[in-house]
Coordinates of C-alpha atoms in Angstrom, one line a residue:
Chain K
M1 CA 87.7 117.9 102.6
A2 CA 91.2 118.1 101.2
G3 CA 92.8 119.3 98.1
V4 CA 91.6 122.2 95.9
Y5 CA 89.3 122.6 93.0
E6 CA 90.9 122.9 89.7
G7 CA 91.9 126.9 88.8
Q8 CA 90.7 127.7 92.5
P9 CA 93.7 127.7 94.5
K10 CA 92.0 129.3 97.6
S11 CA 89.4 126.5 97.8
E12 CA 91.3 124.1 100.2
G13 CA 89.2 121.3 101.9
W14 CA 88.7 122.0 105.4
W15 CA 91.0 119.4 106.6
D16 CA 93.5 119.6 103.9
N17 CA 96.3 120.0 106.4
M18 CA 95.8 116.6 107.6
I19 CA 94.8 114.6 104.3
G20 CA 96.7 114.5 101.1
P21 CA 99.6 113.1 99.5
G22 CA 102.5 112.9 102.0
K23 CA 100.2 114.5 104.5
P24 CA 99.4 112.8 108.0
V25 CA 96.5 110.9 106.3
D26 CA 98.5 110.0 103.3
T27 CA 96.3 109.5 100.1
H28 CA 99.5 107.6 98.6
K29 CA 98.6 105.1 101.0
F30 CA 94.9 105.5 101.8
F31 CA 91.7 105.9 99.7
V32 CA 90.0 108.6 101.7
I33 CA 86.4 109.1 101.9
G34 CA 84.9 112.1 103.4
V35 CA 81.1 112.1 103.5
N36 CA 78.9 115.3 104.1
N37 CA 76.3 115.0 106.8
L38 CA 72.9 114.5 105.7
G39 CA 70.9 117.8 106.7
S40 CA 74.0 119.8 106.2
C41 CA 73.8 122.8 103.8
F42 CA 77.2 121.7 102.1
G43 CA 76.1 119.1 99.5
S44 CA 73.9 116.5 101.2
T45 CA 70.3 116.6 101.0
G46 CA 69.3 119.2 103.6
P47 CA 66.3 121.5 104.9
M48 CA 66.9 123.9 102.1
H49 CA 66.0 121.2 99.4
A50 CA 62.8 120.1 98.1
N51 CA 61.2 116.9 99.6
P52 CA 60.8 114.8 96.3
D53 CA 57.4 113.3 97.7
T54 CA 55.9 116.7 98.1
G55 CA 57.9 119.0 95.8
E56 CA 58.3 121.4 98.7
V57 CA 61.3 122.7 100.6
Y58 CA 61.6 120.7 103.9
G59 CA 62.3 123.7 106.0
S60 CA 61.0 123.0 109.5
R61 CA 59.9 119.6 108.3
F62 CA 63.3 118.2 107.7
P63 CA 63.6 115.1 110.0
V64 CA 66.0 115.5 113.3
V65 CA 69.0 113.4 112.4
T66 CA 71.2 111.7 115.0
V67 CA 75.0 110.7 115.0
E68 CA 73.7 107.0 114.7
D69 CA 71.8 108.2 111.4
W70 CA 74.7 109.6 109.8
V71 CA 76.9 106.6 110.5
N72 CA 74.1 104.4 109.0
A73 CA 73.9 106.3 106.0
Q74 CA 77.8 106.1 105.5
A75 CA 77.5 102.3 106.2
R76 CA 75.0 102.2 103.2
L77 CA 77.4 104.3 101.2
L78 CA 80.1 101.7 101.8
D79 CA 77.7 99.1 100.7
R80 CA 77.2 100.8 97.4
L81 CA 80.7 101.2 96.8
G82 CA 81.3 97.7 97.6
I83 CA 83.5 98.2 100.7
R84 CA 83.4 95.7 103.3
Q85 CA 85.9 97.0 106.0
L86 CA 87.4 100.4 106.7
S87 CA 91.1 100.6 107.7
V88 CA 90.4 103.7 109.9
V89 CA 87.5 105.6 110.7
L90 CA 88.8 109.4 111.7
G91 CA 86.7 112.3 113.0
G92 CA 87.3 115.3 115.2
S93 CA 84.8 117.0 117.4
L94 CA 81.2 115.8 116.4
G95 CA 83.2 113.8 113.6
G96 CA 85.0 112.0 116.7
M97 CA 81.5 111.1 117.9
Q98 CA 80.7 109.7 114.6
A99 CA 84.1 107.7 114.5
L100 CA 83.1 106.3 118.0
S101 CA 79.6 105.5 116.8
W102 CA 80.9 103.5 113.8
T103 CA 82.8 101.0 116.2
L104 CA 79.5 100.6 118.1
Q105 CA 76.9 100.3 115.3
H106 CA 79.3 98.6 112.8
P107 CA 81.8 97.1 114.9
E108 CA 83.4 94.6 112.4
R109 CA 83.5 97.4 109.6
A110 CA 86.2 99.5 111.1
R111 CA 89.7 98.0 112.2
H112 CA 90.8 101.5 113.8
A113 CA 89.0 104.5 115.2
V114 CA 90.7 107.9 115.7
V115 CA 88.7 109.9 117.9
V116 CA 90.0 113.7 118.1
A117 CA 88.7 116.3 120.6
S118 CA 85.5 114.6 121.1
A119 CA 83.5 113.2 124.1
P120 CA 81.3 110.3 125.0
N121 CA 78.3 113.1 125.3
L122 CA 78.1 116.8 125.8
N123 CA 77.7 117.9 129.3
A124 CA 75.5 120.4 130.4
E125 CA 77.4 123.5 129.8
N126 CA 77.8 122.6 126.2
I127 CA 74.0 121.7 125.6
A128 CA 73.5 125.3 127.4
F129 CA 75.8 127.2 124.6
N130 CA 74.1 125.0 122.0
E131 CA 70.5 126.1 123.4
V132 CA 71.3 129.9 123.6
A133 CA 72.5 129.6 119.7
R134 CA 69.2 127.7 118.8
R135 CA 67.1 130.2 120.7
A136 CA 68.9 133.2 118.9
I137 CA 68.1 131.6 115.5
V138 CA 64.5 130.3 116.5
T139 CA 63.4 133.8 118.0
D140 CA 64.8 135.7 115.1
P141 CA 61.6 137.1 113.4
D142 CA 63.3 136.2 109.8
F143 CA 63.4 132.4 111.0
H144 CA 59.6 132.1 110.4
G145 CA 59.4 128.8 112.2
G146 CA 61.9 127.2 110.0
D147 CA 60.2 128.2 106.8
F148 CA 62.2 131.3 105.8
Y149 CA 63.0 130.2 102.5
A150 CA 59.4 130.8 101.2
H151 CA 59.4 134.3 102.7
G152 CA 62.9 135.1 100.7
V153 CA 64.5 136.1 104.1
I154 CA 67.3 134.7 106.3
P155 CA 67.5 134.6 110.0
K156 CA 70.9 136.4 110.0
R157 CA 70.5 138.0 113.4
G158 CA 70.5 134.6 114.9
L159 CA 73.0 133.1 112.9
R160 CA 75.6 136.0 113.9
I161 CA 75.0 135.4 117.4
A162 CA 75.1 131.7 117.2
R163 CA 78.3 131.9 115.5
M164 CA 79.9 134.4 117.8
I165 CA 79.1 132.1 120.8
G166 CA 80.7 129.1 118.6
H167 CA 84.0 131.1 118.4
I168 CA 84.2 132.2 121.8
T169 CA 83.8 128.3 122.8
Y170 CA 86.2 127.3 120.2
L171 CA 89.2 129.2 121.5
S172 CA 91.0 128.7 124.6
D173 CA 91.0 131.9 127.1
D174 CA 94.8 132.0 126.7
V175 CA 94.9 132.0 123.2
M176 CA 92.2 134.8 122.9
N177 CA 94.2 137.0 125.3
E178 CA 97.3 136.4 123.1
K179 CA 95.4 137.0 119.9
F180 CA 93.2 140.1 120.8
G181 CA 93.8 140.7 124.6
R182 CA 92.3 144.3 125.4
V183 CA 93.6 146.0 122.2
L184 CA 91.4 148.5 120.8
R185 CA 90.3 148.4 117.0
E186 CA 91.3 152.1 116.4
G187 CA 93.9 153.9 118.0
L188 CA 94.5 154.4 121.8
D189 CA 91.4 156.3 122.5
L190 CA 88.0 155.0 123.7
K191 CA 85.0 156.2 122.1
Y192 CA 82.7 155.5 125.2
S193 CA 79.6 153.8 123.2
T194 CA 77.7 151.0 124.0
Q195 CA 77.1 149.7 120.1
D196 CA 80.2 150.8 118.4
I197 CA 83.1 148.5 118.4
E198 CA 85.8 149.4 120.8
F199 CA 88.1 146.3 121.2
Q200 CA 89.5 144.0 118.2
I201 CA 87.8 141.0 119.8
E202 CA 84.4 142.5 119.1
S203 CA 85.5 143.1 115.6
Y204 CA 86.7 139.6 115.1
L205 CA 83.5 138.2 116.3
R206 CA 81.4 140.5 114.5
Y207 CA 83.3 139.6 111.3
Q208 CA 83.0 135.7 111.8
G209 CA 79.2 136.2 112.7
E210 CA 78.5 138.2 109.4
K211 CA 80.5 135.6 107.3
F212 CA 78.8 132.7 108.7
S213 CA 75.1 134.3 108.3
D214 CA 76.2 134.6 104.6
Y215 CA 76.6 130.9 104.0
F216 CA 75.3 128.6 106.8
D217 CA 71.7 127.4 106.7
A218 CA 69.8 128.2 110.1
N219 CA 67.9 125.0 109.9
T220 CA 71.3 123.1 109.5
Y221 CA 72.4 124.6 112.5
L222 CA 69.8 123.5 114.5
L223 CA 70.0 119.9 113.4
I224 CA 73.7 119.7 114.0
T225 CA 73.9 121.2 117.5
R226 CA 70.6 118.7 118.4
A227 CA 72.7 115.8 117.1
L228 CA 75.6 116.8 119.3
D229 CA 73.1 117.2 122.4
Y230 CA 71.7 113.7 121.7
F231 CA 74.7 111.8 121.2
D232 CA 75.2 109.6 124.2
P233 CA 75.8 105.9 123.6
A234 CA 75.8 105.0 127.2
R235 CA 72.2 106.2 127.6
Q236 CA 70.9 102.8 127.0
Y237 CA 73.0 101.4 129.3
G238 CA 72.1 103.6 132.3
G239 CA 74.9 105.8 131.7
N240 CA 77.3 103.2 132.0
L241 CA 80.0 104.0 129.3
T242 CA 82.0 100.7 129.8
L243 CA 78.9 98.5 129.1
A244 CA 78.3 100.6 126.2
L245 CA 81.7 100.4 124.6
A246 CA 81.7 96.6 125.1
K247 CA 80.5 96.2 121.5
A248 CA 83.5 97.7 120.2
Q249 CA 86.2 95.8 118.5
A250 CA 88.6 98.4 116.5
R251 CA 91.8 99.6 117.9
F252 CA 91.7 103.3 119.1
L253 CA 93.5 106.3 119.1
L254 CA 92.1 109.0 121.2
V255 CA 93.6 112.6 120.9
S256 CA 92.6 115.7 123.3
F257 CA 94.0 119.2 123.7
T258 CA 94.8 120.6 127.0
T259 CA 93.1 123.9 126.5
D260 CA 90.0 122.6 125.0
W261 CA 87.3 123.6 127.3
R262 CA 84.6 122.3 124.9
F263 CA 85.6 118.7 124.6
S264 CA 88.1 118.8 127.4
P265 CA 90.9 116.0 127.8
K266 CA 88.7 114.4 130.9
R267 CA 85.9 113.8 128.6
S268 CA 88.4 111.6 126.2
R269 CA 89.7 110.1 129.0
E270 CA 86.2 108.7 129.9
I271 CA 86.1 107.0 126.5
V272 CA 89.7 105.4 127.1
K273 CA 88.7 104.3 130.5
G274 CA 85.7 102.7 129.0
L275 CA 87.6 101.1 126.5
L276 CA 90.4 99.8 128.7
D277 CA 87.8 98.5 131.1
N278 CA 86.7 96.4 128.1
R279 CA 90.5 95.4 127.5
R280 CA 90.4 97.1 124.3
D281 CA 93.5 98.2 122.4
V282 CA 93.8 102.3 123.1
S283 CA 96.2 104.6 122.6
Y284 CA 95.6 108.0 124.1
A285 CA 97.6 111.4 123.4
E286 CA 96.9 114.6 125.4
I287 CA 98.5 117.3 123.2
D288 CA 99.7 120.3 125.2
A289 CA 98.4 122.9 122.7
P290 CA 97.2 126.6 123.5
H291 CA 94.5 126.9 120.8
G292 CA 91.5 125.3 122.4
H293 CA 89.1 123.1 120.4
D294 CA 90.4 124.8 117.3
A295 CA 93.6 122.9 117.9
F296 CA 92.4 119.9 116.2
L297 CA 92.2 121.9 112.9
L298 CA 95.6 123.4 113.3
D299 CA 99.1 122.3 112.6
D300 CA 100.4 121.5 116.1
P301 CA 103.8 119.7 115.0
R302 CA 103.3 117.0 118.0
Y303 CA 99.8 116.2 116.8
M304 CA 100.5 116.2 113.0
S305 CA 103.3 113.9 113.9
L306 CA 101.3 111.3 116.1
M307 CA 98.8 111.3 113.4
A308 CA 101.3 110.4 110.7
S309 CA 102.8 107.7 112.8
Y310 CA 99.3 106.1 113.9
F311 CA 98.1 106.1 110.1
D312 CA 101.6 105.1 108.7
N313 CA 101.5 101.9 111.2
A314 CA 98.0 101.1 110.1
A315 CA 99.0 101.4 106.4
K316 CA 101.7 98.7 107.3
E317 CA 98.8 96.4 108.4
F318 CA 97.3 96.1 104.9
S319 CA 100.5 96.4 102.8
A320 CA 102.3 93.6 104.7
Chain P
M1 CA 70.5 145.3 149.3
A2 CA 69.6 143.7 152.9
G3 CA 66.4 143.1 154.9
V4 CA 62.8 142.9 153.6
Y5 CA 60.1 145.6 153.0
E6 CA 57.5 145.6 155.7
G7 CA 54.7 142.9 154.9
Q8 CA 56.7 141.5 151.9
P9 CA 58.7 138.7 153.5
K10 CA 59.9 137.5 149.9
S11 CA 61.2 140.9 149.3
E12 CA 64.9 140.1 150.6
G13 CA 67.8 142.3 149.3
W14 CA 70.3 140.4 146.9
W15 CA 73.0 140.6 149.7
D16 CA 70.6 139.7 152.5
N17 CA 72.7 136.6 153.5
M18 CA 75.7 139.0 154.0
I19 CA 74.6 142.0 155.6
G20 CA 72.4 142.5 158.7
P21 CA 72.1 142.2 162.3
G22 CA 74.4 139.3 163.5
K23 CA 75.7 138.5 159.8
P24 CA 79.2 139.0 158.4
V25 CA 78.8 142.6 157.7
D26 CA 76.8 143.2 161.2
T27 CA 74.7 146.1 161.0
H28 CA 75.0 146.3 164.9
K29 CA 78.4 147.3 164.2
F30 CA 78.3 148.9 160.8
F31 CA 76.2 151.6 159.4
V32 CA 75.8 150.1 155.7
I33 CA 75.5 152.3 152.6
G34 CA 74.2 150.6 149.5
V35 CA 74.2 152.5 146.2
N36 CA 72.3 151.6 143.0
N37 CA 74.6 152.5 140.0
L38 CA 73.6 155.5 138.1
G39 CA 72.0 154.1 134.8
S40 CA 70.7 151.0 136.3
C41 CA 67.0 150.1 136.4
F42 CA 66.6 149.6 140.0
G43 CA 66.3 153.1 141.3
S44 CA 68.8 155.7 140.2
T45 CA 68.2 157.5 137.1
G46 CA 68.6 155.5 134.2
P47 CA 68.0 155.3 130.2
M48 CA 64.1 155.0 131.0
H49 CA 63.7 158.2 132.7
A50 CA 63.0 161.7 131.4
N51 CA 66.1 163.8 130.8
P52 CA 64.9 166.8 133.0
D53 CA 66.6 169.3 130.5
T54 CA 64.5 168.1 127.6
G55 CA 61.5 166.3 129.1
E56 CA 62.0 163.3 126.9
V57 CA 63.2 159.8 128.0
Y58 CA 67.0 159.4 127.6
G59 CA 67.0 156.0 125.7
S60 CA 70.1 155.7 123.4
R61 CA 71.1 159.1 124.6
F62 CA 71.7 158.3 128.4
P63 CA 75.5 158.9 128.9
V64 CA 78.0 156.0 128.9
V65 CA 78.9 155.7 132.5
T66 CA 82.1 154.1 134.0
V67 CA 83.2 152.7 137.2
E68 CA 85.1 155.8 138.0
D69 CA 81.9 157.9 137.3
W70 CA 80.0 155.4 140.0
V71 CA 82.5 155.8 142.6
N72 CA 82.6 159.6 142.1
A73 CA 78.8 159.9 142.4
Q74 CA 79.1 157.7 145.5
A75 CA 81.8 159.9 147.1
R76 CA 79.5 163.0 146.3
L77 CA 76.7 161.2 148.2
L78 CA 79.2 160.8 151.2
D79 CA 79.8 164.4 151.1
R80 CA 76.4 165.2 151.2
L81 CA 75.8 162.8 154.2
G82 CA 78.9 164.6 156.0
I83 CA 80.9 161.2 156.0
R84 CA 84.6 161.8 155.3
Q85 CA 85.9 158.3 155.8
L86 CA 84.5 154.9 155.1
S87 CA 85.7 151.9 157.4
V88 CA 85.1 149.6 154.5
V89 CA 84.2 149.5 150.8
L90 CA 82.9 146.1 149.8
G91 CA 81.8 144.9 146.5
G92 CA 81.6 141.5 144.5
S93 CA 82.3 141.3 140.8
L94 CA 81.7 144.4 139.3
G95 CA 81.2 146.0 142.8
G96 CA 84.7 144.7 143.5
M97 CA 85.8 146.7 140.5
Q98 CA 84.1 149.7 142.4
A99 CA 85.7 148.9 145.6
L100 CA 89.2 148.7 144.0
S101 CA 88.4 152.0 142.1
W102 CA 87.4 153.7 145.6
T103 CA 91.1 152.9 146.9
L104 CA 92.4 154.8 143.6
Q105 CA 90.3 157.6 143.2
H106 CA 89.8 158.4 146.9
P107 CA 92.5 156.7 148.7
E108 CA 92.0 158.6 151.9
R109 CA 88.2 157.9 152.1
A110 CA 88.5 154.1 152.7
R111 CA 90.4 152.5 155.5
H112 CA 89.8 149.0 154.1
A113 CA 88.6 147.5 150.8
V114 CA 86.9 143.9 150.3
V115 CA 87.2 142.9 146.8
V116 CA 85.4 139.8 146.2
A117 CA 85.4 137.7 143.0
S118 CA 86.8 140.4 140.9
A119 CA 89.3 141.5 138.4
P120 CA 91.7 144.3 137.6
N121 CA 89.9 144.4 134.1
L122 CA 87.8 142.1 131.7
N123 CA 90.0 139.7 129.7
A124 CA 89.1 139.1 125.9
E125 CA 86.8 136.2 126.5
N126 CA 84.6 138.3 129.2
I127 CA 84.6 140.9 126.6
A128 CA 83.6 138.7 123.9
F129 CA 80.6 137.2 126.1
N130 CA 79.4 140.8 126.6
E131 CA 79.7 141.8 123.2
V132 CA 77.6 138.8 122.1
A133 CA 74.9 139.6 124.6
R134 CA 75.0 143.3 123.5
R135 CA 74.4 142.2 120.0
A136 CA 71.6 140.1 120.6
I137 CA 70.0 143.2 122.4
V138 CA 70.8 145.7 119.6
T139 CA 69.9 143.6 116.8
D140 CA 66.6 142.7 118.5
P141 CA 64.1 144.6 116.0
D142 CA 62.1 145.9 119.1
F143 CA 65.4 147.6 120.5
H144 CA 64.7 150.5 117.9
G145 CA 68.2 152.0 118.3
G146 CA 67.6 152.2 122.2
D147 CA 64.3 154.2 121.9
F148 CA 62.0 151.2 122.2
Y149 CA 60.1 153.0 125.1
A150 CA 58.5 155.5 122.5
H151 CA 57.4 152.2 120.4
G152 CA 55.8 150.6 123.6
V153 CA 57.9 147.6 122.9
I154 CA 60.8 145.6 124.9
P155 CA 63.7 144.1 123.0
K156 CA 62.7 140.8 125.1
R157 CA 64.4 138.3 122.6
G158 CA 67.9 139.9 122.9
L159 CA 67.4 140.3 126.9
R160 CA 66.6 136.5 127.0
I161 CA 69.8 135.5 124.9
A162 CA 71.9 138.1 127.0
R163 CA 70.7 136.5 130.2
M164 CA 71.0 132.8 129.1
I165 CA 74.9 133.6 128.1
G166 CA 75.3 135.2 131.4
H167 CA 74.0 132.4 133.5
I168 CA 76.1 129.8 131.8
T169 CA 79.1 132.0 132.7
Y170 CA 78.1 132.6 136.2
L171 CA 78.0 128.8 137.0
S172 CA 81.0 126.3 136.8
D173 CA 81.0 123.5 134.5
D174 CA 81.0 121.1 137.5
V175 CA 78.0 122.6 139.3
M176 CA 76.1 122.5 136.1
N177 CA 76.7 118.8 135.7
E178 CA 75.7 118.4 139.2
K179 CA 72.3 120.5 138.9
F180 CA 71.4 119.6 135.7
G181 CA 73.7 117.0 133.9
R182 CA 71.8 115.3 130.9
V183 CA 68.8 114.9 132.9
L184 CA 65.6 115.5 130.4
R185 CA 62.8 117.6 131.3
E186 CA 60.0 115.1 130.9
G187 CA 60.1 111.3 131.3
L188 CA 63.1 109.5 129.7
D189 CA 62.0 109.6 126.3
L190 CA 63.4 111.9 123.9
K191 CA 61.3 114.0 121.4
Y192 CA 63.7 114.5 118.7
S193 CA 62.8 118.3 118.4
T194 CA 65.2 121.1 117.6
Q195 CA 62.9 123.6 119.1
D196 CA 61.0 122.0 121.9
I197 CA 63.0 121.7 125.3
E198 CA 64.4 118.2 126.1
F199 CA 66.9 118.9 128.8
Q200 CA 66.5 120.7 132.1
I201 CA 69.4 122.9 131.4
E202 CA 67.2 124.4 128.5
S203 CA 64.4 124.7 130.7
Y204 CA 66.3 126.5 133.5
L205 CA 67.9 128.9 130.9
R206 CA 64.8 129.6 129.1
Y207 CA 63.2 130.4 132.4
Q208 CA 66.0 132.6 133.6
G209 CA 65.9 134.4 130.4
E210 CA 62.1 135.1 130.4
K211 CA 62.1 136.4 133.9
F212 CA 65.0 138.6 133.1
S213 CA 63.4 140.0 130.0
D214 CA 60.5 141.0 132.3
Y215 CA 62.2 143.1 134.6
F216 CA 65.9 144.5 133.2
D217 CA 66.1 147.3 131.2
A218 CA 67.8 146.7 127.8
N219 CA 69.7 150.0 127.9
T220 CA 71.1 149.5 131.5
Y221 CA 72.3 145.8 130.2
L222 CA 74.6 147.7 127.6
L223 CA 75.8 150.1 130.1
I224 CA 76.7 147.9 132.7
T225 CA 78.5 145.5 130.3
R226 CA 80.4 148.6 129.0
A227 CA 81.4 149.7 132.2
L228 CA 82.8 146.3 133.0
D229 CA 84.8 146.2 129.5
Y230 CA 86.1 149.6 130.1
F231 CA 87.4 149.3 133.9
D232 CA 90.9 149.0 133.6
P233 CA 93.1 151.0 136.2
A234 CA 96.3 150.0 134.5
R235 CA 95.6 151.3 131.1
Q236 CA 96.9 154.9 132.0
Y237 CA 99.9 153.3 133.2
G238 CA 100.8 151.2 130.2
G239 CA 99.2 148.2 131.6
N240 CA 101.5 148.3 134.6
L241 CA 99.1 147.5 137.6
T242 CA 101.7 147.8 140.2
L243 CA 102.0 151.4 139.0
A244 CA 98.5 152.2 139.0
L245 CA 97.9 150.6 142.4
A246 CA 100.7 152.8 144.0
K247 CA 98.1 155.5 145.0
A248 CA 96.0 152.8 147.3
Q249 CA 96.4 153.3 151.2
A250 CA 93.5 151.1 152.2
R251 CA 94.1 147.6 153.6
F252 CA 92.8 145.0 151.5
L253 CA 91.2 141.6 151.7
L254 CA 90.8 140.0 148.3
V255 CA 88.5 137.0 147.9
S256 CA 88.2 134.6 144.9
F257 CA 86.6 131.2 144.1
T258 CA 88.5 128.2 142.6
T259 CA 85.9 127.4 140.0
D260 CA 84.9 130.9 139.0
W261 CA 86.1 130.9 135.3
R262 CA 84.4 134.7 134.5
F263 CA 86.7 136.5 137.5
S264 CA 89.1 133.5 138.0
P265 CA 91.4 133.5 140.9
K266 CA 94.4 134.3 138.7
R267 CA 93.0 137.8 138.1
S268 CA 92.3 138.3 141.8
R269 CA 96.2 137.3 142.4
E270 CA 97.1 140.0 139.8
I271 CA 95.6 142.6 142.2
V272 CA 97.3 140.8 145.2
K273 CA 100.7 141.0 143.6
G274 CA 100.3 144.6 142.2
L275 CA 99.3 145.8 145.9
L276 CA 102.3 143.7 147.5
D277 CA 104.7 145.2 145.0
N278 CA 103.7 148.4 146.7
R279 CA 103.9 147.1 150.0
R280 CA 100.5 147.4 150.9
D281 CA 98.6 145.5 153.6
V282 CA 96.8 142.5 151.8
S283 CA 95.0 139.5 152.8
Y284 CA 93.9 137.1 150.2
A285 CA 91.7 133.9 150.3
E286 CA 91.0 131.7 147.5
I287 CA 87.7 129.7 148.5
D288 CA 87.4 126.2 147.2
A289 CA 83.9 126.4 146.1
P290 CA 81.9 124.5 143.4
H291 CA 79.5 127.1 142.2
G292 CA 81.6 129.1 139.8
H293 CA 81.1 133.2 140.0
D294 CA 78.0 132.6 141.7
A295 CA 79.6 131.6 144.7
F296 CA 80.1 135.3 146.0
L297 CA 76.2 135.5 146.3
L298 CA 75.9 132.0 148.3
D299 CA 76.7 130.8 151.9
D300 CA 79.8 129.0 151.5
P301 CA 80.6 128.4 155.5
R302 CA 84.3 129.4 154.9
Y303 CA 83.6 132.4 152.9
M304 CA 81.0 133.7 155.5
S305 CA 83.3 133.1 158.2
L306 CA 86.3 134.8 156.6
M307 CA 84.0 137.9 156.0
A308 CA 82.7 137.8 159.3
S309 CA 86.3 137.7 160.8
Y310 CA 87.5 140.5 158.6
F311 CA 84.8 142.9 159.4
D312 CA 84.7 141.8 163.1
N313 CA 88.6 143.1 163.0
A314 CA 87.7 146.3 161.0
A315 CA 84.9 147.0 163.5
K316 CA 87.2 146.6 166.4
E317 CA 89.3 149.4 165.1
F318 CA 86.8 152.4 165.7
S319 CA 85.4 150.7 168.7
A320 CA 88.9 150.7 170.4

């Protein structure tokens, strides 16, 4: 999550700008635990691994996991580590859903929850984008019902399409216009072709899709998008988020970004309202940032200084 | 475009609510000409037809066509019909681009231009969505480089994905939440499956994708999205839309819809500004409608009455 592997200067963790010595989540003050999700292709047991009971690769038989499952698995890890209570649970996007879920499933085990660029559930449009990405993967002839490992192939066509859709939704309209606009990839003359690349945005998306299809597991993609779709703590309360959040005891920081249309500020404000209805201690910041959903991974100075202050205050509680 | 075929009551034209006796574009007052685009799969010569020079199906060899090509083809049709000047050129979305292009390529041949839910060019995000849809089609093994006709197959997987993406972008976030929300397709219990349909929105998208793949030609899809990408009358004026619109002589009505994020009001206002910079006669209406881009095909009463008034006034000019 942070830092680099020895001798590999380009191996920075994915949240290295946030976590480390002297960074907003300062590792001089906090012992940071970052847990890879069960089912992922980055370390934890996933669909590409063999089921120890049968010796066969899980493939399509890997169980569908939920945000709640992940949080419970993380709680069991804490049990094993002998940690009774976390100072802060922190997450962005799907990670924000996990942070929120922590405060509901294990209310006494997190003093603070920092929920960044997240939502109390996905809306129809987000489920729709996930579904298109899944269909692209599942209908790729190389998917083989999820058991492509045995066939020695990878459903790259589907993964590329899934990632291209993802990238469009991570960026804001404005930042796309600024970064790419209508600039052609080569020179000033149009080629008049339906299949060749004309615009830089096409080149960017194809590159991102290609890169992704080289390292991401197709079954993991399905599992993760489904976990996003399913997350909805208000569901068992007839859609009443205020009732669902009554269990939470943590103090909260909610952060959203103005141009994030995937997890819009409106969705964070729903969580804020639900917590305030329960008279919980909530801070909320809506950061005016141009980068869309991606902003939560970037170095916006106001975002960084807000996070640094919040964590600094949280650290004072236990050092006092 | 309007009316039904005899004995086929369900064969309404795609703009039947707008055009017909007593409708906003009243066929008691106007002689309406609707031209299918060259390259389309709904009547005009397209990639699925045989090239008369070679006797072979065009397939991937069908020429890439532009909005300007379509407008010039329409002008030649008018020559053949002996029509010197149109009272009004009308179009929505890609059709709006054609209406705008008419006023630039044949300024003396259109007295009015009604440009609905359109834009002076596509922005990066729109090109991006088109490119993902094209990649889904082109990388479908059944596409065969565009010559699938000879193989007796149809790249249905790609067409389905393309249409699903399209449908997401035609609707607004709000209307999707209202129509589908997070409602499950069957009962109240989740199935916990990555491939089965859980939510109604998934069912809707799959149905739309399936239907589309049964009747739409894959090469036509590529051609039409490319014509959208390429349209940019300001391009030869260094991006200066005001200069590009100096040639226009028509009087204009521009219409946009507040929740249309594919062709947003902002883009229509760019056209309005460019025309006003040239002291052209422009009316502009931004209709507060919830339905996103789809709104231009629906029966919003304010939209309908606005169109009726505009066409009614235009009719008075020649009946006076």
